[in-house]
Amino acid sequence: MTPLLGRRHFLHGSLGAGLALTLPGRALAATTPAAAASTTPYERRVLEAAHTQAARVGDAVWRKDIVGMADFALPSWKPRLHFANLENGTVRSFLLAHGRGSDPEHSGWLQSFSNEPGSLATSRGAFLTCEWYKGKYGTSIRLVGLDDDNSAALERLIVVHPAWYADAAMLDKYGKLGRSEGCFAMGDADFKQALWHLSGGRLLYADRIGED
C-alpha cells in the first residue's frame, strides 16, 4: 500500500471544542519498563504495528501520540479497536463493528476488505482522522484514506460513528455486533473516547493483526 500524502488541506475544519489541527505532532517517547511489563504479548504486537504504521505514513498525520489500530483478524465479539499510546506504551481496547459487505453471512468475522463504492465493506489501510461533524448517527469523525486500498474513503463516506448495533448489549443478546455500511461503528460510550482521544489528525489503521 502506497501512502497518499498532501491531504492536509482537508483538515482546516472545526473540531467542536476549539481544538486546532495546526498542533505539531510530539516526539514519540520510548515505552517505559513499567508499561512494557504490564502489557500482554498481543498488546506489544499492536504497539509495534502502530509504531511501524506511524513511521510509514510520516507527516501525512499531524499527531502521533495515539494510534488507532483496528484488528479485523478478531471477531466482532472481541474488543478489536485498540488505542495504542506511543508515548507511554499502553493499549486500550474497544468493540468495533465491520461492514455488511465484508461479512455477508453475518458470522461476526470479517471475510474480506473492499475499497469499492457501494460495496458496504470495510477498507484496510491507514486513515487520517479529521474534523467532527453531525451526520446520520450524530457526531462522527470524518476519515481520509491514505492508501490505495482505502483511497475512496471520502467518496464512500467512511467515518467513525456511534451506533446502537455496536454496543456491548448486542453481545448479550446475539453474541456478536451488528454490521455497518463500511464505517467504523462503536458503541456510544466508546465512541466518546474516540472523539476525544483519536480524532484531530491522528492515524487510524485497519488490517489483520491477530493474537497468534
Short mmCIF file of C-alpha atoms in Angstrom, two decimals:
data_model
loop_
_atom_site.label_atom_id
_atom_site.label_comp_id
_atom_site.label_asym_id
_atom_site.label_seq_id
_atom_site.Cartn_x
_atom_site.Cartn_y
_atom_site.Cartn_z
CA MET A 1 0.00 0.00 0.00
CA THR A 2 1.36 3.40 -1.01
CA PRO A 3 0.60 6.31 1.34
CA LEU A 4 -1.17 9.22 -0.30
CA LEU A 5 0.29 12.41 1.14
CA GLY A 6 -0.52 16.06 0.71
CA ARG A 7 -4.13 15.99 2.01
CA ARG A 8 -3.76 18.40 4.94
CA HIS A 9 -5.92 20.99 3.21
CA PHE A 10 -8.93 18.90 4.22
CA LEU A 11 -8.24 19.34 7.92
CA HIS A 12 -8.95 23.02 8.34
CA GLY A 13 -12.37 22.45 9.89
CA SER A 14 -13.89 22.85 13.31
CA LEU A 15 -13.12 20.23 15.92
CA GLY A 16 -16.11 21.21 18.01
CA ALA A 17 -14.14 22.17 21.11
CA GLY A 18 -11.75 24.75 19.78
CA LEU A 19 -9.01 22.20 19.19
CA ALA A 20 -6.94 23.23 16.18
CA LEU A 21 -5.21 20.79 13.87
CA THR A 22 -2.19 23.00 13.45
CA LEU A 23 -0.52 21.50 16.50
CA PRO A 24 2.69 19.69 15.57
CA GLY A 25 2.99 16.05 16.47
CA ARG A 26 5.01 15.42 19.61
CA ALA A 27 8.10 13.25 19.56
CA LEU A 28 7.38 9.62 20.31
CA ALA A 29 8.61 8.50 23.69
CA ALA A 30 10.08 5.07 24.29
CA THR A 31 7.93 2.56 26.13
CA THR A 32 8.65 2.69 29.84
CA PRO A 33 9.79 -0.52 31.61
CA ALA A 34 6.67 -0.43 33.81
CA ALA A 35 4.35 -0.15 30.81
CA ALA A 36 6.20 -2.89 28.95
CA ALA A 37 5.90 -5.22 31.93
CA SER A 38 2.13 -4.69 32.18
CA THR A 39 1.29 -5.25 28.50
CA THR A 40 0.43 -8.64 27.05
CA PRO A 41 2.30 -10.17 24.08
CA TYR A 42 -0.66 -9.28 21.87
CA GLU A 43 -0.67 -5.66 23.09
CA ARG A 44 3.06 -5.42 22.40
CA ARG A 45 2.36 -6.65 18.88
CA VAL A 46 -0.27 -3.94 18.49
CA LEU A 47 2.14 -1.29 19.75
CA GLU A 48 4.86 -2.49 17.40
CA ALA A 49 2.47 -2.36 14.43
CA ALA A 50 1.32 1.11 15.50
CA HIS A 51 4.92 2.38 15.59
CA THR A 52 5.55 0.86 12.16
CA GLN A 53 2.48 2.44 10.58
CA ALA A 54 3.08 5.83 12.21
CA ALA A 55 6.59 5.84 10.78
CA ARG A 56 5.32 4.73 7.37
CA VAL A 57 2.75 7.50 6.93
CA GLY A 58 5.10 10.13 8.37
CA ASP A 59 3.82 13.68 8.03
CA ALA A 60 0.52 12.57 6.49
CA VAL A 61 -0.80 12.61 10.07
CA TRP A 62 -0.30 15.51 12.41
CA ARG A 63 -0.48 13.88 15.82
CA LYS A 64 1.33 10.66 16.72
CA ASP A 65 0.69 10.32 20.44
CA ILE A 66 -2.13 7.79 19.96
CA VAL A 67 -2.71 5.48 17.00
CA GLY A 68 -5.99 3.66 16.46
CA MET A 69 -5.38 0.03 15.42
CA ALA A 70 -8.40 -1.89 14.12
CA ASP A 71 -7.57 -5.59 14.16
CA PHE A 72 -10.06 -7.35 11.90
CA ALA A 73 -8.40 -10.71 12.46
CA LEU A 74 -10.55 -10.77 15.61
CA PRO A 75 -14.33 -11.34 15.59
CA SER A 76 -16.80 -8.61 16.45
CA TRP A 77 -17.47 -10.02 19.91
CA LYS A 78 -13.90 -9.21 20.96
CA PRO A 79 -12.54 -5.70 21.61
CA ARG A 80 -10.54 -5.06 18.44
CA LEU A 81 -10.17 -1.29 18.10
CA HIS A 82 -7.05 -0.50 20.08
CA PHE A 83 -5.85 2.92 21.15
CA ALA A 84 -2.08 2.41 21.11
CA ASN A 85 -0.44 5.15 23.16
CA LEU A 86 3.02 5.52 21.67
CA GLU A 87 4.16 7.87 24.43
CA ASN A 88 3.56 5.62 27.44
CA GLY A 89 3.33 2.19 25.81
CA THR A 90 -0.22 1.38 26.89
CA VAL A 91 -3.17 -0.06 24.95
CA ARG A 92 -6.91 0.50 25.50
CA SER A 93 -9.33 -1.70 23.55
CA PHE A 94 -12.94 -1.25 22.41
CA LEU A 95 -15.63 -3.11 20.48
CA LEU A 96 -15.90 -2.25 16.79
CA ALA A 97 -18.34 -3.26 14.05
CA HIS A 98 -17.35 -4.05 10.46
CA GLY A 99 -19.21 -3.56 7.18
CA ARG A 100 -22.03 -5.77 5.87
CA GLY A 101 -20.21 -6.26 2.60
CA SER A 102 -17.24 -7.70 4.48
CA ASP A 103 -19.39 -10.31 6.24
CA PRO A 104 -22.41 -11.21 4.05
CA GLU A 105 -23.37 -14.20 6.22
CA HIS A 106 -23.17 -12.12 9.40
CA SER A 107 -20.83 -14.58 11.06
CA GLY A 108 -19.19 -11.94 13.22
CA TRP A 109 -15.91 -12.38 11.32
CA LEU A 110 -14.68 -10.01 8.64
CA GLN A 111 -14.26 -12.09 5.48
CA SER A 112 -12.85 -9.52 3.05
CA PHE A 113 -11.91 -5.87 2.59
CA SER A 114 -13.04 -3.60 -0.25
CA ASN A 115 -12.46 -0.03 -1.40
CA GLU A 116 -15.26 -0.14 -3.98
CA PRO A 117 -18.12 2.38 -3.72
CA GLY A 118 -21.36 0.57 -2.98
CA SER A 119 -19.62 -2.49 -1.54
CA LEU A 120 -20.74 -1.71 2.06
CA ALA A 121 -17.42 -3.28 3.06
CA THR A 122 -14.66 -2.29 5.43
CA SER A 123 -11.45 -1.00 3.87
CA ARG A 124 -7.95 -1.78 5.07
CA GLY A 125 -5.09 0.68 5.33
CA ALA A 126 -4.16 3.96 7.01
CA PHE A 127 -6.78 6.65 7.61
CA LEU A 128 -6.28 10.22 8.76
CA THR A 129 -8.88 11.27 11.36
CA CYS A 130 -10.29 14.68 10.54
CA GLU A 131 -12.93 17.04 11.92
CA TRP A 132 -16.11 16.29 13.80
CA TYR A 133 -19.43 16.74 12.03
CA LYS A 134 -23.10 15.89 12.52
CA GLY A 135 -24.29 13.01 10.38
CA LYS A 136 -26.86 10.22 10.25
CA TYR A 137 -25.65 8.81 13.56
CA GLY A 138 -24.97 12.16 15.22
CA THR A 139 -21.46 13.41 15.87
CA SER A 140 -19.00 11.48 13.70
CA ILE A 141 -15.32 11.62 12.77
CA ARG A 142 -14.53 12.13 9.11
CA LEU A 143 -11.74 9.98 7.63
CA VAL A 144 -9.35 10.40 4.71
CA GLY A 145 -7.83 7.24 3.23
CA LEU A 146 -4.06 7.42 2.85
CA ASP A 147 -3.52 4.17 0.92
CA ASP A 148 -4.57 2.74 -2.41
CA ASP A 149 -6.69 0.21 -0.52
CA ASN A 150 -8.84 2.93 1.11
CA SER A 151 -8.45 5.88 -1.26
CA ALA A 152 -12.23 6.08 -1.78
CA ALA A 153 -13.00 6.64 1.93
CA LEU A 154 -14.21 10.21 1.39
CA GLU A 155 -16.29 9.26 -1.64
CA ARG A 156 -17.80 6.33 0.25
CA LEU A 157 -18.46 8.46 3.36
CA ILE A 158 -16.46 6.07 5.54
CA VAL A 159 -16.31 7.59 9.03
CA VAL A 160 -16.11 6.68 12.71
CA HIS A 161 -19.55 6.97 14.32
CA PRO A 162 -21.62 5.70 17.25
CA ALA A 163 -24.29 3.09 16.60
CA TRP A 164 -26.72 1.09 18.72
CA TYR A 165 -25.75 -2.12 16.94
CA ALA A 166 -22.13 -1.74 18.08
CA ASP A 167 -22.99 -1.55 21.77
CA ALA A 168 -21.87 -4.28 24.18
CA ALA A 169 -25.53 -5.09 24.87
CA MET A 170 -25.64 -6.72 21.45
CA LEU A 171 -23.24 -9.40 22.68
CA ASP A 172 -25.58 -10.37 25.49
CA LYS A 173 -28.46 -10.75 23.04
CA TYR A 174 -26.84 -12.05 19.85
CA GLY A 175 -23.25 -12.96 20.74
CA LYS A 176 -21.87 -10.54 18.13
CA LEU A 177 -22.23 -6.95 16.98
CA GLY A 178 -24.36 -5.72 14.12
CA ARG A 179 -22.79 -4.55 10.86
CA SER A 180 -22.19 -1.11 9.42
CA GLU A 181 -22.19 0.06 5.80
CA GLY A 182 -18.39 0.05 5.85
CA CYS A 183 -17.89 2.61 8.61
CA PHE A 184 -16.03 2.11 11.88
CA ALA A 185 -19.04 1.89 14.21
CA MET A 186 -18.67 1.91 18.00
CA GLY A 187 -20.98 1.89 20.99
CA ASP A 188 -21.96 5.37 22.16
CA ALA A 189 -19.82 5.41 25.32
CA ASP A 190 -16.79 4.01 23.49
CA PHE A 191 -17.24 6.48 20.64
CA LYS A 192 -16.94 9.37 23.10
CA GLN A 193 -13.46 8.04 23.91
CA ALA A 194 -12.60 8.04 20.21
CA LEU A 195 -13.95 11.56 19.83
CA TRP A 196 -11.57 12.88 22.46
CA HIS A 197 -8.56 10.64 22.00
CA LEU A 198 -8.45 9.52 18.36
CA SER A 199 -9.76 12.43 16.28
CA GLY A 200 -7.89 15.56 15.29
CA GLY A 201 -5.26 14.49 12.77
CA ARG A 202 -4.30 11.12 14.20
CA LEU A 203 -3.78 7.77 12.48
CA LEU A 204 -6.39 5.02 12.35
CA TYR A 205 -5.02 1.85 10.79
CA ALA A 206 -7.15 -1.16 9.79
CA ASP A 207 -5.89 -4.61 8.85
CA ARG A 208 -5.50 -8.10 10.26
CA ILE A 209 -3.01 -8.36 13.14
CA GLY A 210 -4.16 -11.44 15.06
CA GLU A 211 -3.49 -12.78 18.51
CA ASP A 212 -1.18 -15.65 17.43
#
